[in-house]
């Protein structure tokens, strides 16, 4: 249990680092959940904070029904840590680069790595990650592919709301990050290295 919680925290912080330092400062949506948030705000004038909560909470209901209670609690933990991390990194850290495409590359790498850590624990990163994880579970495939297609469709819809260049950057970010997710999700880590990385302590009675 400690190992799982530790890895969820690591994945969530890494995801928050990518968003807070590289993606959000350039107004690049990190996923389909952010796209749905924009659409709810545009169509129904719902405040962005409330719209984001509605999107993530509705996804949590799917997680409870299809993935089990632990996955839902883990997703809630991941969302909370990610949100806190975004605020901290956004306030106290700035990207060392001054070019949006360089930020996009590094943001995609850190974001994809963080999400893959969460998905390997059976935990969604929130938003459309829940749907992707459900599809992956029942189709026995990597969640990277369904995540890319779901988010890509949402980005195309939100192109009516936000600038086309930003949408293109968002799709590029999703393509890069989901490639990383697909690879890291299936990679096999030797047990001795996994134990070292996750601080697998042995308690003696």
Short mmCIF file of C-alpha atoms in Angstrom, two decimals:
data_model
loop_
_atom_site.label_atom_id
_atom_site.label_comp_id
_atom_site.label_asym_id
_atom_site.label_seq_id
_atom_site.Cartn_x
_atom_site.Cartn_y
_atom_site.Cartn_z
CA UNK A 1 0.00 0.00 0.00
CA UNK A 2 2.85 2.38 0.87
CA UNK A 3 4.48 1.66 -2.50
CA UNK A 4 1.27 2.42 -4.39
CA UNK A 5 0.63 5.66 -2.51
CA UNK A 6 4.23 6.75 -2.99
CA UNK A 7 4.08 6.11 -6.75
CA UNK A 8 0.72 7.89 -7.04
CA UNK A 9 2.28 10.91 -5.31
CA UNK A 10 5.34 10.82 -7.59
CA UNK A 11 3.18 10.58 -10.73
CA UNK A 12 0.85 13.35 -9.58
CA UNK A 13 3.70 15.72 -8.67
CA UNK A 14 5.41 15.06 -12.01
CA UNK A 15 2.12 15.74 -13.80
CA UNK A 16 1.65 18.96 -11.82
CA UNK A 17 5.23 20.01 -12.61
CA UNK A 18 4.61 19.59 -16.34
CA UNK A 19 1.39 21.61 -16.22
CA UNK A 20 2.50 24.34 -13.84
CA UNK A 21 5.91 25.06 -15.39
CA UNK A 22 5.69 24.18 -19.10
CA UNK A 23 2.09 23.78 -20.34
CA UNK A 24 -0.35 26.09 -18.53
CA UNK A 25 1.90 29.21 -18.75
CA UNK A 26 1.68 28.79 -22.54
CA UNK A 27 -2.11 28.14 -22.40
CA UNK A 28 -1.65 24.59 -23.70
CA UNK A 29 -4.49 22.30 -22.50
CA UNK A 30 -3.03 19.20 -20.86
CA UNK A 31 -5.94 16.92 -21.73
CA UNK A 32 -9.54 16.46 -22.76
CA UNK A 33 -10.80 17.32 -19.28
CA UNK A 34 -9.44 20.84 -19.71
CA UNK A 35 -11.10 21.00 -23.13
CA UNK A 36 -14.48 20.00 -21.68
CA UNK A 37 -14.02 22.61 -18.96
CA UNK A 38 -13.56 25.30 -21.62
CA UNK A 39 -16.65 24.08 -23.51
CA UNK A 40 -18.84 24.13 -20.39
CA UNK A 41 -17.66 27.65 -19.66
CA UNK A 42 -18.26 28.78 -23.26
CA UNK A 43 -21.69 27.19 -23.75
CA UNK A 44 -23.22 27.55 -20.27
CA UNK A 45 -21.04 30.29 -18.71
CA UNK A 46 -20.11 27.99 -15.83
CA UNK A 47 -17.02 29.29 -13.95
CA UNK A 48 -13.90 27.40 -14.97
CA UNK A 49 -13.16 26.15 -11.44
CA UNK A 50 -16.67 24.71 -11.05
CA UNK A 51 -16.65 23.28 -14.58
CA UNK A 52 -13.34 21.53 -13.89
CA UNK A 53 -14.72 20.07 -10.66
CA UNK A 54 -17.85 18.84 -12.48
CA UNK A 55 -15.77 17.12 -15.16
CA UNK A 56 -13.44 15.40 -12.69
CA UNK A 57 -16.20 14.43 -10.23
CA UNK A 58 -18.28 12.87 -13.00
CA UNK A 59 -15.23 10.87 -14.10
CA UNK A 60 -14.76 9.70 -10.51
CA UNK A 61 -18.27 8.21 -10.59
CA UNK A 62 -17.21 6.15 -13.60
CA UNK A 63 -14.06 5.11 -11.73
CA UNK A 64 -16.07 3.85 -8.75
CA UNK A 65 -18.47 1.86 -10.94
CA UNK A 66 -16.04 0.34 -13.42
CA UNK A 67 -12.63 0.35 -11.72
CA UNK A 68 -13.45 -0.11 -8.04
CA UNK A 69 -13.26 2.02 -4.92
CA UNK A 70 -9.47 1.98 -4.58
CA UNK A 71 -9.02 3.38 -8.08
CA UNK A 72 -11.51 6.15 -7.33
CA UNK A 73 -9.78 7.04 -4.06
CA UNK A 74 -6.40 6.88 -5.74
CA UNK A 75 -7.68 9.12 -8.54
CA UNK A 76 -8.99 11.60 -5.98
CA UNK A 77 -5.60 11.55 -4.23
CA UNK A 78 -3.82 12.04 -7.55
CA UNK A 79 -6.08 14.93 -8.59
CA UNK A 80 -5.57 16.65 -5.23
CA UNK A 81 -1.77 16.31 -5.29
CA UNK A 82 -1.67 17.41 -8.92
CA UNK A 83 -3.75 20.53 -8.19
CA UNK A 84 -1.54 21.50 -5.25
CA UNK A 85 1.59 20.85 -7.31
CA UNK A 86 0.33 23.00 -10.20
CA UNK A 87 -0.22 25.94 -7.84
CA UNK A 88 3.17 25.56 -6.14
CA UNK A 89 5.20 25.10 -9.33
CA UNK A 90 3.33 27.84 -11.18
CA UNK A 91 4.09 30.36 -8.43
CA UNK A 92 7.66 29.43 -7.51
CA UNK A 93 9.16 28.02 -10.71
CA UNK A 94 9.53 29.33 -14.25
CA UNK A 95 10.56 27.52 -17.38
CA UNK A 96 14.26 28.05 -18.19
CA UNK A 97 13.30 28.30 -21.86
CA UNK A 98 11.66 31.16 -23.71
CA UNK A 99 10.17 29.21 -26.61
CA UNK A 100 6.73 27.65 -26.52
CA UNK A 101 7.72 24.59 -28.57
CA UNK A 102 10.65 23.75 -26.29
CA UNK A 103 8.30 24.06 -23.30
CA UNK A 104 5.83 21.83 -25.14
CA UNK A 105 8.45 19.09 -25.62
CA UNK A 106 9.59 19.09 -21.99
CA UNK A 107 6.02 19.45 -20.72
CA UNK A 108 4.92 16.47 -22.82
CA UNK A 109 7.79 14.32 -21.54
CA UNK A 110 7.13 15.06 -17.86
CA UNK A 111 3.35 14.88 -18.30
CA UNK A 112 3.47 11.54 -20.13
CA UNK A 113 5.85 10.08 -17.55
CA UNK A 114 3.69 11.21 -14.64
CA UNK A 115 0.47 9.90 -16.17
CA UNK A 116 2.08 6.54 -17.05
CA UNK A 117 3.17 6.12 -13.40
CA UNK A 118 -0.43 6.69 -12.29
CA UNK A 119 -1.90 4.35 -14.90
CA UNK A 120 0.53 1.55 -14.00
CA UNK A 121 -0.91 1.68 -10.48
CA UNK A 122 -4.46 1.33 -11.85
CA UNK A 123 -5.05 5.00 -11.04
CA UNK A 124 -6.42 7.56 -13.47
CA UNK A 125 -4.93 11.04 -13.78
CA UNK A 126 -8.48 12.42 -13.78
CA UNK A 127 -10.54 13.71 -16.67
CA UNK A 128 -10.51 11.51 -19.76
CA UNK A 129 -7.86 9.28 -18.20
CA UNK A 130 -10.68 7.46 -16.39
CA UNK A 131 -12.41 6.58 -19.67
CA UNK A 132 -9.11 5.53 -21.23
CA UNK A 133 -8.34 3.29 -18.23
CA UNK A 134 -11.78 1.65 -18.45
CA UNK A 135 -11.31 0.95 -22.18
CA UNK A 136 -7.81 -0.39 -21.54
CA UNK A 137 -9.10 -2.68 -18.78
CA UNK A 138 -11.90 -4.25 -20.84
CA UNK A 139 -10.09 -4.31 -24.20
CA UNK A 140 -6.75 -5.41 -22.69
CA UNK A 141 -4.81 -2.67 -24.50
CA UNK A 142 -2.53 0.17 -23.49
CA UNK A 143 -4.54 3.22 -22.29
CA UNK A 144 -2.33 5.54 -24.34
CA UNK A 145 -4.20 5.00 -27.63
CA UNK A 146 -7.78 5.59 -26.42
CA UNK A 147 -6.54 8.56 -24.37
CA UNK A 148 -5.05 10.13 -27.51
CA UNK A 149 -8.19 9.66 -29.62
CA UNK A 150 -10.61 10.85 -26.93
CA UNK A 151 -8.57 13.96 -26.18
CA UNK A 152 -7.95 14.61 -29.88
CA UNK A 153 -11.69 14.69 -30.61
CA UNK A 154 -12.30 17.06 -27.70
CA UNK A 155 -9.47 19.33 -28.89
CA UNK A 156 -11.01 19.53 -32.35
CA UNK A 157 -14.33 20.57 -30.82
CA UNK A 158 -12.69 23.20 -28.61
CA UNK A 159 -11.00 24.65 -31.70
CA UNK A 160 -14.20 26.68 -32.06
CA UNK A 161 -13.50 28.21 -28.65
CA UNK A 162 -9.72 28.71 -28.48
CA UNK A 163 -7.04 29.66 -31.01
CA UNK A 164 -6.21 27.10 -33.70
CA UNK A 165 -2.48 27.32 -32.94
CA UNK A 166 -3.07 26.42 -29.30
CA UNK A 167 -5.22 23.45 -30.33
CA UNK A 168 -2.47 22.25 -32.66
CA UNK A 169 0.02 22.55 -29.80
CA UNK A 170 -2.36 20.66 -27.51
CA UNK A 171 -2.76 17.81 -30.02
CA UNK A 172 1.01 17.68 -30.51
CA UNK A 173 1.45 17.53 -26.73
CA UNK A 174 -1.08 14.71 -26.52
CA UNK A 175 0.58 12.76 -29.32
CA UNK A 176 4.01 13.00 -27.66
CA UNK A 177 2.80 12.30 -24.13
CA UNK A 178 0.61 9.35 -25.13
CA UNK A 179 3.52 7.79 -27.02
CA UNK A 180 5.49 8.01 -23.77
CA UNK A 181 2.51 6.63 -21.82
CA UNK A 182 2.13 3.66 -24.18
CA UNK A 183 5.82 2.81 -23.92
CA UNK A 184 6.23 3.27 -20.16
CA UNK A 185 2.93 1.50 -19.41
CA UNK A 186 4.21 -1.69 -21.04
CA UNK A 187 7.87 -1.51 -20.05
CA UNK A 188 9.01 -4.18 -17.60
CA UNK A 189 11.02 -2.96 -14.60
CA UNK A 190 13.25 -5.54 -12.85
CA UNK A 191 12.01 -6.26 -9.33
CA UNK A 192 15.28 -5.28 -7.60
CA UNK A 193 15.31 -1.88 -9.32
CA UNK A 194 11.57 -1.40 -8.63
CA UNK A 195 12.14 -2.08 -4.94
CA UNK A 196 14.94 0.50 -4.77
CA UNK A 197 12.93 3.17 -6.60
CA UNK A 198 9.86 2.66 -4.41
CA UNK A 199 11.66 2.37 -1.07
CA UNK A 200 10.46 -1.17 -0.47
CA UNK A 201 11.34 -1.36 3.23
CA UNK A 202 11.23 -4.66 5.07
CA UNK A 203 9.85 -4.30 8.57
CA UNK A 204 11.15 -6.73 11.16
CA UNK A 205 9.05 -7.92 14.08
#
